[in-house]
PDB file of C-alpha atoms in Angstrom:
ATOM      1  CA  MET A   1     -43.360  80.928 -99.409  1.00  0.00           C
ATOM      2  CA  GLN A   2     -41.637  81.092 -96.024  1.00  0.00           C
ATOM      3  CA  PHE A   3     -39.837  77.981 -94.796  1.00  0.00           C
ATOM      4  CA  ASP A   4     -39.439  77.016 -91.137  1.00  0.00           C
ATOM      5  CA  THR A   5     -35.822  76.133 -91.839  1.00  0.00           C
ATOM      6  CA  LYS A   6     -33.012  77.938 -93.591  1.00  0.00           C
ATOM      7  CA  ILE A   7     -30.046  76.565 -95.502  1.00  0.00           C
ATOM      8  CA  ALA A   8     -26.891  78.655 -95.272  1.00  0.00           C
ATOM      9  CA  VAL A   9     -23.586  78.101 -97.040  1.00  0.00           C
ATOM     10  CA  VAL A  10     -20.625  80.202 -95.902  1.00  0.00           C
ATOM     11  CA  ILE A  11     -17.658  80.375 -98.276  1.00  0.00           C
ATOM     12  CA  ARG A  12     -14.309  82.039 -97.766  1.00  0.00           C
ATOM     13  CA  THR A  13     -14.099  85.094 -99.991  1.00  0.00           C
ATOM     14  CA  ASP A  14     -10.429  84.810-100.972  1.00  0.00           C
ATOM     15  CA  LEU A  15     -10.805  81.594-102.995  1.00  0.00           C
ATOM     16  CA  GLU A  16     -10.544  81.248-106.758  1.00  0.00           C
ATOM     17  CA  ALA A  17     -13.903  81.176-108.547  1.00  0.00           C
ATOM     18  CA  TRP A  18     -13.612  77.455-109.368  1.00  0.00           C
ATOM     19  CA  GLN A  19     -12.861  76.706-105.717  1.00  0.00           C
ATOM     20  CA  LYS A  20     -15.935  78.621-104.511  1.00  0.00           C
ATOM     21  CA  LEU A  21     -18.159  76.711-106.908  1.00  0.00           C
ATOM     22  CA  ASN A  22     -16.576  73.390-105.943  1.00  0.00           C
ATOM     23  CA  VAL A  23     -17.000  74.101-102.226  1.00  0.00           C
ATOM     24  CA  ALA A  24     -20.642  75.181-102.673  1.00  0.00           C
ATOM     25  CA  ALA A  25     -21.440  72.025-104.637  1.00  0.00           C
ATOM     26  CA  PHE A  26     -19.836  69.676-102.117  1.00  0.00           C
ATOM     27  CA  LEU A  27     -21.355  71.427 -99.099  1.00  0.00           C
ATOM     28  CA  THR A  28     -24.895  71.425-100.498  1.00  0.00           C
ATOM     29  CA  SER A  29     -24.567  67.714-101.183  1.00  0.00           C
ATOM     30  CA  GLY A  30     -23.966  67.314 -97.445  1.00  0.00           C
ATOM     31  CA  ILE A  31     -27.238  69.100 -96.717  1.00  0.00           C
ATOM     32  CA  ALA A  32     -29.106  66.910 -99.214  1.00  0.00           C
ATOM     33  CA  ALA A  33     -27.626  63.752 -97.687  1.00  0.00           C
ATOM     34  CA  ALA A  34     -28.386  64.760 -94.095  1.00  0.00           C
ATOM     35  CA  PHE A  35     -31.868  66.159 -94.771  1.00  0.00           C
ATOM     36  CA  PRO A  36     -33.521  64.099 -97.517  1.00  0.00           C
ATOM     37  CA  GLU A  37     -36.832  65.732 -96.628  1.00  0.00           C
ATOM     38  CA  CYS A  38     -35.553  68.989 -98.153  1.00  0.00           C
ATOM     39  CA  ILE A  39     -35.438  67.386-101.609  1.00  0.00           C
ATOM     40  CA  GLY A  40     -38.356  68.339-103.860  1.00  0.00           C
ATOM     41  CA  GLU A  41     -40.118  66.316-106.500  1.00  0.00           C
ATOM     42  CA  PRO A  42     -38.428  65.419-109.798  1.00  0.00           C
ATOM     43  CA  TYR A  43     -38.700  67.890-112.688  1.00  0.00           C
ATOM     44  CA  ALA A  44     -40.001  67.349-116.209  1.00  0.00           C
ATOM     45  CA  ASP A  45     -40.154  69.705-119.153  1.00  0.00           C
ATOM     46  CA  GLY A  46     -43.093  70.249-121.497  1.00  0.00           C
ATOM     47  CA  SER A  47     -41.854  67.406-123.707  1.00  0.00           C
ATOM     48  CA  GLY A  48     -42.001  64.969-120.802  1.00  0.00           C
ATOM     49  CA  THR A  49     -38.220  64.706-120.426  1.00  0.00           C
ATOM     50  CA  PRO A  50     -37.530  63.789-116.783  1.00  0.00           C
ATOM     51  CA  TYR A  51     -34.908  65.603-114.688  1.00  0.00           C
ATOM     52  CA  LEU A  52     -33.481  65.081-111.209  1.00  0.00           C
ATOM     53  CA  SER A  53     -34.965  66.529-108.048  1.00  0.00           C
ATOM     54  CA  LEU A  54     -33.383  69.579-106.418  1.00  0.00           C
ATOM     55  CA  ILE A  55     -33.338  70.927-102.903  1.00  0.00           C
ATOM     56  CA  GLY A  56     -36.755  72.504-102.623  1.00  0.00           C
ATOM     57  CA  GLN A  57     -35.907  75.633-100.666  1.00  0.00           C
ATOM     58  CA  PRO A  58     -33.588  78.599-101.179  1.00  0.00           C
ATOM     59  CA  ILE A  59     -29.940  78.255-100.256  1.00  0.00           C
ATOM     60  CA  LEU A  60     -28.384  81.475 -98.973  1.00  0.00           C
ATOM     61  CA  ILE A  61     -24.669  81.866 -99.659  1.00  0.00           C
ATOM     62  CA  TYR A  62     -22.603  84.117 -97.417  1.00  0.00           C
ATOM     63  CA  GLY A  63     -19.013  85.295 -97.738  1.00  0.00           C
ATOM     64  CA  ALA A  64     -16.550  85.168 -94.859  1.00  0.00           C
ATOM     65  CA  ASP A  65     -12.881  85.442 -94.035  1.00  0.00           C
ATOM     66  CA  ARG A  66     -11.073  82.783 -91.969  1.00  0.00           C
ATOM     67  CA  PRO A  67     -11.968  84.196 -88.536  1.00  0.00           C
ATOM     68  CA  GLN A  68     -15.609  84.627 -89.544  1.00  0.00           C
ATOM     69  CA  LEU A  69     -15.765  81.017 -90.750  1.00  0.00           C
ATOM     70  CA  SER A  70     -14.318  79.789 -87.456  1.00  0.00           C
ATOM     71  CA  ARG A  71     -16.802  81.944 -85.562  1.00  0.00           C
ATOM     72  CA  ALA A  72     -19.716  80.557 -87.602  1.00  0.00           C
ATOM     73  CA  LEU A  73     -18.533  76.993 -86.936  1.00  0.00           C
ATOM     74  CA  GLU A  74     -18.331  77.575 -83.193  1.00  0.00           C
ATOM     75  CA  ARG A  75     -21.714  79.324 -83.164  1.00  0.00           C
ATOM     76  CA  ALA A  76     -23.277  76.415 -85.059  1.00  0.00           C
ATOM     77  CA  LEU A  77     -21.836  73.795 -82.732  1.00  0.00           C
ATOM     78  CA  ALA A  78     -22.873  75.794 -79.652  1.00  0.00           C
ATOM     79  CA  ARG A  79     -26.454  75.673 -80.983  1.00  0.00           C
ATOM     80  CA  ASN A  80     -26.326  71.921 -81.695  1.00  0.00           C
ATOM     81  CA  VAL A  81     -26.296  72.469 -85.452  1.00  0.00           C
ATOM     82  CA  LYS A  82     -24.153  69.906 -87.241  1.00  0.00           C
ATOM     83  CA  PRO A  83     -22.515  71.593 -90.247  1.00  0.00           C
ATOM     84  CA  ALA A  84     -20.896  70.235 -93.356  1.00  0.00           C
ATOM     85  CA  VAL A  85     -17.282  71.427 -93.550  1.00  0.00           C
ATOM     86  CA  TYR A  86     -14.779  71.902 -96.346  1.00  0.00           C
ATOM     87  CA  THR A  87     -11.130  72.626 -95.575  1.00  0.00           C
ATOM     88  CA  GLU A  88      -8.338  73.952 -97.746  1.00  0.00           C
ATOM     89  CA  ASP A  89      -6.533  70.613 -97.387  1.00  0.00           C
ATOM     90  CA  MET A  90      -9.393  68.935 -99.257  1.00  0.00           C
ATOM     91  CA  PHE A  91      -8.387  70.737-102.477  1.00  0.00           C
ATOM     92  CA  ARG A  92      -5.263  68.543-102.524  1.00  0.00           C
ATOM     93  CA  THR A  93      -7.035  65.193-102.174  1.00  0.00           C
ATOM     94  CA  THR A  94      -8.460  63.038-104.915  1.00  0.00           C
ATOM     95  CA  HIS A  95     -11.253  61.042-103.264  1.00  0.00           C
ATOM     96  CA  ASP A  96     -13.797  61.016-100.460  1.00  0.00           C
ATOM     97  CA  ALA A  97     -11.847  58.867 -97.999  1.00  0.00           C
ATOM     98  CA  ALA A  98      -8.818  61.154 -98.365  1.00  0.00           C
ATOM     99  CA  ASN A  99     -11.074  64.160 -97.688  1.00  0.00           C
ATOM    100  CA  ARG A 100     -12.240  62.638 -94.411  1.00  0.00           C
ATOM    101  CA  GLU A 101      -8.647  61.845 -93.433  1.00  0.00           C
ATOM    102  CA  ALA A 102      -7.589  65.435 -94.190  1.00  0.00           C
ATOM    103  CA  VAL A 103     -10.238  66.751 -91.809  1.00  0.00           C
ATOM    104  CA  ARG A 104      -9.558  64.098 -89.152  1.00  0.00           C
ATOM    105  CA  ALA A 105      -5.833  64.968 -89.121  1.00  0.00           C
ATOM    106  CA  VAL A 106      -6.456  68.484 -87.727  1.00  0.00           C
ATOM    107  CA  ILE A 107      -8.034  69.565 -84.435  1.00  0.00           C
ATOM    108  CA  ARG A 108     -11.104  71.793 -84.781  1.00  0.00           C
ATOM    109  CA  ALA A 109      -9.361  74.987 -83.640  1.00  0.00           C
ATOM    110  CA  GLU A 110      -6.771  74.564 -86.400  1.00  0.00           C
ATOM    111  CA  LEU A 111      -9.044  73.593 -89.303  1.00  0.00           C
ATOM    112  CA  ASN A 112      -8.252  75.753 -92.324  1.00  0.00           C
ATOM    113  CA  LEU A 113     -11.906  76.203 -93.236  1.00  0.00           C
ATOM    114  CA  VAL A 114     -12.949  77.366 -96.674  1.00  0.00           C
ATOM    115  CA  GLY A 115     -16.650  76.612 -96.287  1.00  0.00           C
ATOM    116  CA  LEU A 116     -19.527  75.502 -94.095  1.00  0.00           C
ATOM    117  CA  ALA A 117     -23.114  74.539 -94.819  1.00  0.00           C
ATOM    118  CA  MET A 118     -25.936  74.081 -92.355  1.00  0.00           C
ATOM    119  CA  ARG A 119     -29.678  73.697 -92.149  1.00  0.00           C
ATOM    120  CA  ALA A 120     -31.680  74.567 -89.060  1.00  0.00           C
ATOM    121  CA  GLU A 121     -34.582  76.687 -87.896  1.00  0.00           C
ATOM    122  CA  ARG A 122     -34.498  80.139 -89.476  1.00  0.00           C
ATOM    123  CA  LYS A 123     -33.806  82.006 -86.236  1.00  0.00           C
ATOM    124  CA  VAL A 124     -30.971  79.657 -85.322  1.00  0.00           C
ATOM    125  CA  ILE A 125     -29.266  80.107 -88.704  1.00  0.00           C
ATOM    126  CA  ASP A 126     -29.719  83.877 -88.419  1.00  0.00           C
ATOM    127  CA  LYS A 127     -27.794  83.818 -85.119  1.00  0.00           C
ATOM    128  CA  ILE A 128     -25.033  81.662 -86.584  1.00  0.00           C
ATOM    129  CA  VAL A 129     -24.465  83.874 -89.643  1.00  0.00           C
ATOM    130  CA  ASP A 130     -25.018  87.128 -87.749  1.00  0.00           C
ATOM    131  CA  GLU A 131     -22.851  89.926 -89.215  1.00  0.00           C
ATOM    132  CA  LEU A 132     -22.053  87.983 -92.416  1.00  0.00           C
ATOM    133  CA  LYS A 133     -22.995  89.452 -95.802  1.00  0.00           C
ATOM    134  CA  PHE A 134     -24.252  87.584 -98.849  1.00  0.00           C
ATOM    135  CA  HIS A 135     -21.385  86.407-101.042  1.00  0.00           C
ATOM    136  CA  SER A 136     -20.766  88.649-104.025  1.00  0.00           C
TER     137      SER A 136
END
């Protein structure tokens, strides 16, 4: 099945494994919150045990270094795509309000990005993540 939209998560490649997983989880929650229409129906197993709904389309995860993350952010904003962001400073906070303050304390050009997530038309996402490779 081909979707009209694409979800892309871009994560800095030099992070520890736990940090990459943490960033991916937080960023995809931003997509789910901003685009509730991307959430599928709830699951159930053959025994009738109910499970939570998931995002109903593939999420492509790309790797990037710091300059590539900054470039992707600027390319997204130039195309009117509002991304979810995660900065290195957020690893040192303990709650959501502190995360927002950590981002607010730094101008965009100086954000120490470790991850971005965005959802937009396929062609738009392709232009934003141009030259990035899937995370390995």
